[in-house]
């Protein structure tokens, strides 16, 4: 009796399996037929294809071949790797914003929360891990290998600028001293010529742009302008402002956006500034003497005053921007 039941089950299983497989084959035939392709040839291909491996899938060998120190100083690899890790998180952030911004219609409040939540997790990782820079390298080694890398600088990270542009309206990124005179303008070319970072990486002694800044502007100014044109109507701030009124008041959404504002414009900036202080600190006069840049006056968030979503902060909070985290 038991045996008969088992046999029947086996038979049923086989029938179910075959039906499932037949149905899959039917679907495949439809898929390849729609493209004018011969399904049988593809099945032959499957017979001979190798199984995918982890190392091929994530291109492990390529990934590990991308760290090429310029000096034999061991800690330089940490510096390269951590910059690369940061750029990958920046890439994830831009992908998350694009899923909201490039959607053909205004995203739902649920999608909005999900994507901003992702962005916040990426930045939290970056902020928490910045100690790898602050405490994780030998200061003397750093000062030696850093000289071999000039004029390259993280300042030239184009993805960092893209995150800013994709997060808010371009006018929010205008240098504090230029805000009043450009307040009425919506000309993106004009606004992009007075962005706050155009006064960074500047020689402390002469006030001239360093090669670091000039190289960056030459390579990326036009691309960033096109990027700003693309994001003008669909950046994160615009997507937020176009949510239905009740979603705009949703405390969860407001909190998620405030987190993004603080993470990108204050917390990351302060962690990063701490690393500059740890390795480069010197009196402004000494920096001037060594041909250094204006980083002490440029990097602190309280001087840059970049706020992506000013409507989500009180006047008191805005007045204290960069002083609380
Ligand atoms: C020991 C570690 C680091 C030091 C000492 C350092 C130093 C500096 C300095 C001095 C500047 C100002 C530009 C200048 O005056 O040349 C700067 C800007 C910048 N660095 Fe770093 N940096 C470090 C690590 C990183 C890392 C890991 C990244 C990640 C990509 C990064 C990204 C940036 C960005 C995006 C800017 C421009 C910031 C802004 O415009 O507000 N830095 N860095």
Coordinates of N, CA, C and O in Angstrom, one line a residue, residues 17 67 115 120 141 175 206 287:
X17 N 7.0 17.6 -13.0 CA 8.3 18.1 -13.5 C 8.2 18.4 -15.0 O 8.6 19.4 -15.5
X67 N 45.0 48.3 -7.9 CA 45.7 49.1 -6.9 C 47.1 49.2 -7.3 O 47.9 48.2 -7.2
X115 N 14.5 54.1 -1.5 CA 15.8 54.5 -2.1 C 16.5 55.5 -1.2 O 17.7 55.4 -1.1
X120 N 21.1 56.5 2.6 CA 21.6 56.8 4.0 C 22.4 55.6 4.6 O 23.4 55.9 5.3
X141 N 54.6 57.9 6.9 CA 54.4 57.2 5.6 C 53.5 58.0 4.7 O 53.8 58.3 3.6
X175 N 28.4 79.2 -4.1 CA 29.2 79.7 -2.9 C 28.4 80.7 -2.1 O 27.7 81.6 -2.7
X206 N 48.6 82.9 -2.9 CA 48.2 83.8 -4.0 C 46.7 83.9 -4.3 O 46.3 84.8 -5.0
X287 N 51.5 76.6 6.2 CA 50.9 76.1 5.0 C 51.3 76.9 3.8 O 51.7 76.5 2.7

